[in-house]
Short mmCIF file of C-alpha atoms in Angstrom, two decimals:
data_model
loop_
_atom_site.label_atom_id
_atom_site.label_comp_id
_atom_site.label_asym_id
_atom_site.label_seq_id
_atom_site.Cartn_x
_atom_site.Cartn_y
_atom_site.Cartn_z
CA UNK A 1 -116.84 -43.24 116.78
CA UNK A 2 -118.71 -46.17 115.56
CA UNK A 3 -122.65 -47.11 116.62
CA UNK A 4 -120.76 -50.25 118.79
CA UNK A 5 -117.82 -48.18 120.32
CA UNK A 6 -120.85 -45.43 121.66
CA UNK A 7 -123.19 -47.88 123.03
CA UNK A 8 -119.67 -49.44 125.05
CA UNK A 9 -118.79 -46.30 126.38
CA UNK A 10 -122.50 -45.51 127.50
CA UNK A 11 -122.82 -48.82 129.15
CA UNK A 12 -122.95 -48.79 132.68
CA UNK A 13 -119.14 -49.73 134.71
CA UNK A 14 -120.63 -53.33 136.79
CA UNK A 15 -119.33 -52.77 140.06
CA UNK A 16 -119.37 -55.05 143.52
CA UNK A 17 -119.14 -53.48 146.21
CA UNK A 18 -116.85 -54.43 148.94
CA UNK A 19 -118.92 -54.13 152.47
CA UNK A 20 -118.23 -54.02 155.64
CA UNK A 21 -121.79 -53.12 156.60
CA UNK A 22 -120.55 -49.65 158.34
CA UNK A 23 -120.93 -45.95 157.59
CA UNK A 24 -117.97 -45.33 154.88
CA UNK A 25 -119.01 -48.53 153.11
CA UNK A 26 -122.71 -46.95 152.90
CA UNK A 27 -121.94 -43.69 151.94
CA UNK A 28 -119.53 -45.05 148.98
CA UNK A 29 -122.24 -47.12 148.36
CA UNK A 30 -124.47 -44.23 147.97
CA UNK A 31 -122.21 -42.58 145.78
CA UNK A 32 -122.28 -45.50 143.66
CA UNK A 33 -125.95 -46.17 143.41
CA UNK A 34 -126.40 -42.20 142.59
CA UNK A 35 -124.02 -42.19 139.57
CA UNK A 36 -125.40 -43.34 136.36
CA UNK A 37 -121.90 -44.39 134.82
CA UNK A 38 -122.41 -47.52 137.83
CA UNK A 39 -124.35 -50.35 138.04
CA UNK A 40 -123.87 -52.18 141.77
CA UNK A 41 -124.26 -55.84 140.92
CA UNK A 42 -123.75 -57.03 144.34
CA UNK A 43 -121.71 -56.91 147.96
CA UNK A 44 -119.20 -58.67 148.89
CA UNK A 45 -117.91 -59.33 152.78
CA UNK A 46 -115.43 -61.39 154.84
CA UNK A 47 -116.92 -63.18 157.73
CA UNK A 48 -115.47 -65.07 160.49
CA UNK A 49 -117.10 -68.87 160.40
CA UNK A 50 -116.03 -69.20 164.03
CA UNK A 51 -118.14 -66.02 165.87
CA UNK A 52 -120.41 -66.27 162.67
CA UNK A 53 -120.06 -62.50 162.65
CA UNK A 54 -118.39 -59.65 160.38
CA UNK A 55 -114.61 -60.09 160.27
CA UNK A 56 -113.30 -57.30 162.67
CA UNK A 57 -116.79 -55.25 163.13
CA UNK A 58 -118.08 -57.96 165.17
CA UNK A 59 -121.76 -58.09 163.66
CA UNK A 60 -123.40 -61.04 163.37
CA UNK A 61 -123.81 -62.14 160.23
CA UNK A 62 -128.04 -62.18 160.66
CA UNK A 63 -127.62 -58.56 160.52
CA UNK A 64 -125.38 -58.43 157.77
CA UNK A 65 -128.12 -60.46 156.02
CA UNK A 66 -130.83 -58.26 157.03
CA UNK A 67 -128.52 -55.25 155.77
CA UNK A 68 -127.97 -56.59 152.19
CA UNK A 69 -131.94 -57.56 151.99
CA UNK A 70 -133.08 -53.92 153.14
CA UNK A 71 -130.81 -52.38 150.22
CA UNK A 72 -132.30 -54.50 147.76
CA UNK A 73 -128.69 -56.27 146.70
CA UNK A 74 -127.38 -59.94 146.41
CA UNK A 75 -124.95 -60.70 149.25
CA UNK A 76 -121.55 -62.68 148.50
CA UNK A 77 -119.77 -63.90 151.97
CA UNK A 78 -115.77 -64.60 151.78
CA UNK A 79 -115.28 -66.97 154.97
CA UNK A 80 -112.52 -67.00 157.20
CA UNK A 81 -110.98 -68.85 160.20
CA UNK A 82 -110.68 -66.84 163.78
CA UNK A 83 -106.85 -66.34 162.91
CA UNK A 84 -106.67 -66.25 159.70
CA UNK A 85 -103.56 -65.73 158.05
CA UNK A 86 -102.53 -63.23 154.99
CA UNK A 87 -102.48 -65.99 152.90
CA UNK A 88 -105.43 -67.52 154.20
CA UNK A 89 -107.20 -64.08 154.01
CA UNK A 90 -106.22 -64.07 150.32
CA UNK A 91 -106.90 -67.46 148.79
CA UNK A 92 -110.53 -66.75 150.73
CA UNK A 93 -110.71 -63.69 148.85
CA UNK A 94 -109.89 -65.14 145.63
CA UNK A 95 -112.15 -67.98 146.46
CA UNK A 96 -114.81 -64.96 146.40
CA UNK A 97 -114.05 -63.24 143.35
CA UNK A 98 -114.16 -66.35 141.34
CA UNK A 99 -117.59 -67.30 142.27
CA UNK A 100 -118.02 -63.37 141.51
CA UNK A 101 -116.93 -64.23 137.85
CA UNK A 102 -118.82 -66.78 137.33
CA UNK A 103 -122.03 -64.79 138.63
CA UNK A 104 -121.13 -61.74 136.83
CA UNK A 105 -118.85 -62.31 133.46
CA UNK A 106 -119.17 -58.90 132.87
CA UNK A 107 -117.49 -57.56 136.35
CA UNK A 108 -114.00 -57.11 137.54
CA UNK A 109 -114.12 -53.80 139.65
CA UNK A 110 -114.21 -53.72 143.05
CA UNK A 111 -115.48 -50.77 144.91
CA UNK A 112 -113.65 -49.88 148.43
CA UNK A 113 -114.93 -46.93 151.39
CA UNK A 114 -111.23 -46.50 152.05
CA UNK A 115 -110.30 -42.53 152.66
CA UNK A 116 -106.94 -41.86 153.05
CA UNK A 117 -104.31 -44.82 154.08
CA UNK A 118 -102.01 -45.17 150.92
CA UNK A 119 -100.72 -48.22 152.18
CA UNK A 120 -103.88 -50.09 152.76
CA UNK A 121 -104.94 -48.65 149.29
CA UNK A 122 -101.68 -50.45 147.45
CA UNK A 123 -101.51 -53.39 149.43
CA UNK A 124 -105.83 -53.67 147.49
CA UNK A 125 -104.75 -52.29 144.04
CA UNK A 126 -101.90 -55.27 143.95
CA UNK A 127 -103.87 -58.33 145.89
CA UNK A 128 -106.90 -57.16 142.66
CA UNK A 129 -104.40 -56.56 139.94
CA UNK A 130 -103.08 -60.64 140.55
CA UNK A 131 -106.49 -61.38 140.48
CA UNK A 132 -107.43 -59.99 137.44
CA UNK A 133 -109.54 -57.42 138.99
CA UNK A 134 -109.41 -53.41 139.93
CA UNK A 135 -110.31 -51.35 142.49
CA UNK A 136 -112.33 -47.94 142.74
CA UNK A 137 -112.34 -45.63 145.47
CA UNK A 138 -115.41 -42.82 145.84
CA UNK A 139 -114.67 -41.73 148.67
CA UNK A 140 -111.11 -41.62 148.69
CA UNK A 141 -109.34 -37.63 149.70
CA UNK A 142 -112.41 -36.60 151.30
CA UNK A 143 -112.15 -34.30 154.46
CA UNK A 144 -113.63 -37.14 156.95
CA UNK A 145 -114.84 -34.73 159.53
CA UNK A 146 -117.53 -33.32 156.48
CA UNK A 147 -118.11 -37.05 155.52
CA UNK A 148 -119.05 -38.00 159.39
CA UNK A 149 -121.22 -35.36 159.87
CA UNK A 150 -122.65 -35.75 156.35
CA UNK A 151 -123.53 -39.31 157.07
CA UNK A 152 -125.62 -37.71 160.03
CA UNK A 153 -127.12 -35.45 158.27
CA UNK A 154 -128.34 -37.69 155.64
CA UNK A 155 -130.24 -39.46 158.62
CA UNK A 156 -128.51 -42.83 158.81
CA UNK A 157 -128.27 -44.71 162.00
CA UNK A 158 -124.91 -46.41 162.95
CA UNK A 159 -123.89 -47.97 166.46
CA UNK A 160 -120.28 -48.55 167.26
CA UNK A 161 -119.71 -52.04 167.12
CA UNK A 162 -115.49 -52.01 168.02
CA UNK A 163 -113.76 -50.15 169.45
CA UNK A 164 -109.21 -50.39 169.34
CA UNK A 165 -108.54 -48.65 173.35
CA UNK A 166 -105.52 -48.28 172.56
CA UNK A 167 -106.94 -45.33 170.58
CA UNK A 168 -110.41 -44.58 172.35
CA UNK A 169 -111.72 -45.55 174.96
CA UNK A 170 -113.73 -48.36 175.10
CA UNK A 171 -116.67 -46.74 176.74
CA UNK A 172 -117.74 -45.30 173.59
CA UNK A 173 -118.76 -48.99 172.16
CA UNK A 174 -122.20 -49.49 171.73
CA UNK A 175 -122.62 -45.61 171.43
CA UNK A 176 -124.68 -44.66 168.53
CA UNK A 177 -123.05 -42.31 165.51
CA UNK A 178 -124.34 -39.39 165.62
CA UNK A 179 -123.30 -35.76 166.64
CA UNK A 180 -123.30 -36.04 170.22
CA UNK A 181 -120.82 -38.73 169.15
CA UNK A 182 -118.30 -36.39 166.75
CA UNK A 183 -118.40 -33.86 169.64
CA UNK A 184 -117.26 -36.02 171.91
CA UNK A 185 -113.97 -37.65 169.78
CA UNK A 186 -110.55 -36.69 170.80
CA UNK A 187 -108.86 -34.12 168.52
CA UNK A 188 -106.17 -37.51 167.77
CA UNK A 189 -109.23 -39.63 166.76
CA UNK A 190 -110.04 -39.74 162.82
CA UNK A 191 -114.21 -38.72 162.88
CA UNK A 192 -114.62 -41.77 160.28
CA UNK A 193 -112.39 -44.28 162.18
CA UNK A 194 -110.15 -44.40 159.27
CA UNK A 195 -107.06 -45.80 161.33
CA UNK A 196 -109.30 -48.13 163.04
CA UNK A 197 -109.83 -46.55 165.84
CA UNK A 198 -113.62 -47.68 165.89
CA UNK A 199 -115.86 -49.76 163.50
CA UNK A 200 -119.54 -49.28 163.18
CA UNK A 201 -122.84 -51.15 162.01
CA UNK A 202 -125.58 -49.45 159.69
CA UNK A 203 -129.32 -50.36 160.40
CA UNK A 204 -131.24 -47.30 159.03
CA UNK A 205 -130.96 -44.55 156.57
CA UNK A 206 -132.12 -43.49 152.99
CA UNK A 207 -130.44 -46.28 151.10
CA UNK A 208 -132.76 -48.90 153.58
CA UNK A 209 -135.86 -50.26 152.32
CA UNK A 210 -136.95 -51.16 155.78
CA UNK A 211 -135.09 -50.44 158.95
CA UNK A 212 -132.91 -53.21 161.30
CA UNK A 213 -133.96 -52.98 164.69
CA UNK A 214 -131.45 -54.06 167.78
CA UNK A 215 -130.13 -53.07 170.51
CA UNK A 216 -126.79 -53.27 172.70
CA UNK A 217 -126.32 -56.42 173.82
CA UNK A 218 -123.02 -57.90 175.52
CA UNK A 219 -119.83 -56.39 175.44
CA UNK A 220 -116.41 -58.55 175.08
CA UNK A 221 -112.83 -57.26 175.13
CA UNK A 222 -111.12 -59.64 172.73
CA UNK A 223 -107.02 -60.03 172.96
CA UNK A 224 -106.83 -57.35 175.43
CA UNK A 225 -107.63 -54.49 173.18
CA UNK A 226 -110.55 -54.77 171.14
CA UNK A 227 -114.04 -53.62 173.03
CA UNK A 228 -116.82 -55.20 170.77
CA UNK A 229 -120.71 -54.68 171.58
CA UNK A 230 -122.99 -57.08 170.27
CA UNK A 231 -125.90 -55.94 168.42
CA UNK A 232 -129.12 -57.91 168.93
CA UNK A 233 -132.03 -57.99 166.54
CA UNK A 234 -135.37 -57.54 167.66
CA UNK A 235 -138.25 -59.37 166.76
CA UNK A 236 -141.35 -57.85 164.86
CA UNK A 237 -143.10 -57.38 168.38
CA UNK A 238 -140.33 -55.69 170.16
CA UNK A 239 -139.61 -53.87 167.13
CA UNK A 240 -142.78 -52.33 167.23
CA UNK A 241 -142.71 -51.84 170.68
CA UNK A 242 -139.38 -50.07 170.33
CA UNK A 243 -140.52 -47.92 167.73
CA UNK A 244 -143.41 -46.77 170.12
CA UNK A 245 -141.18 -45.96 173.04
CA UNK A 246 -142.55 -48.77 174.91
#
């Protein structure tokens, strides 16, 4: 092999991340950021203009901002309508990637925290492949019950942000993900949430240069299903006051 062809295969894979700002997007992202074949250029999430929050995790989007400057990484946002479409969802998302190719010539690999749903997994690998893009999965086979309790172990701090009770009940929004939490799940409930039975919001943990404080705030059932709590940020006084047990 030639000086040119080594150097090429040593160098790095550029990789953005795809985040949703929860617990299997952090732990893939921790996978990431711990092999030295990857280097994490940046994240990339879909947001809804109209609630100014996460599409379907129902954070708001200060949060997300606080999340993205806490790891230390540039933060793309693909912005959609409150109904979007398939089609609208996609010409946002390719809206995204461009302005991803023109930040990072170098990148076309997306990274995903999916587990184990083969369908959502194709319906990625041909929406990228159109796009001139592919997709990588660290995460994907895992036994979820060892991820969940792994993410708790590793001393992250996730709140349940929305909850689908037509698969859990809606009580357990706002509830923070932890073991207490896992014991608690239904035998029919994935521990990650991989069929969307819950979504979650990550504001502490090893990968955090600083932690997010908030608390529970409101909670909305949206289209009859869908129990969202609102997280709300606390400012430096209350944080500290928080901290203190005051």
């Amino acid at each position: 092999m030639t000086g040119a062809g080594q150097a090429e295969r040593a160098r790095p894979q550029p990789v953005v991340v795809s985040w949703s700002g929860g617990k299997d997007s952090t732990l893939m992202l921790e996978r990431l950021l711990h092999d030295e074949h990857v280097v994490v250029r940046a994240l990339l999430t879909t947001v809804s203009t109209v609630y100014d929050r996460v599409s379907i995790h129902g954070v708001r989007r200060s949060i997300l901002r606080a999340q993205a400057a806490s790891l230390g990484l540039p933060l793309y946002e693909v912005a959609l309508g409150a109904h979007s479409s398939n089609d609208d969802y996609e010409a946002a998302f390719r809206r995204g990637l461009r302005t991803l190719e023109a930040a990072y010539p170098d990148t076309r690999v997306m990274a995903f925290g999916d587990l184990f749903l083969e369908d959502v997994r194709a319906y990625r690998e041909a929406l990228l492949a159109r796009l001139g893009w592919r997709g990588v999965y660290p995460l994907w086979g895992e036994d979820t019950a060892a991820l969940a309790r792994t993410f708790v172990r590793r001393g992250y701090v996730a709140t349940l942000t929305c909850v689908d009770t037509q698969q859990l009940d809606g009580a357990f929004t706002g509830r923070r993900y932890d073991d207490a939490l896992l014991d608690a799940l239904p035998a029919a409930v994935d521990p990650c949430g991989e069929r969307g039975e819950f979504h979650s919001c990550v504001t502490d943990g090893p990968l955090f240069a600083q932690p997010i404080a908030v608390v529970p705030g409101e909670r909305v059932l949206r289209d009859e299903r869908f129990q969202y709590c609102d997280l709300v940020e606390l400012g430096p006084e209350r944080s500290g006051s928080a901290a203190s047990g005051a």
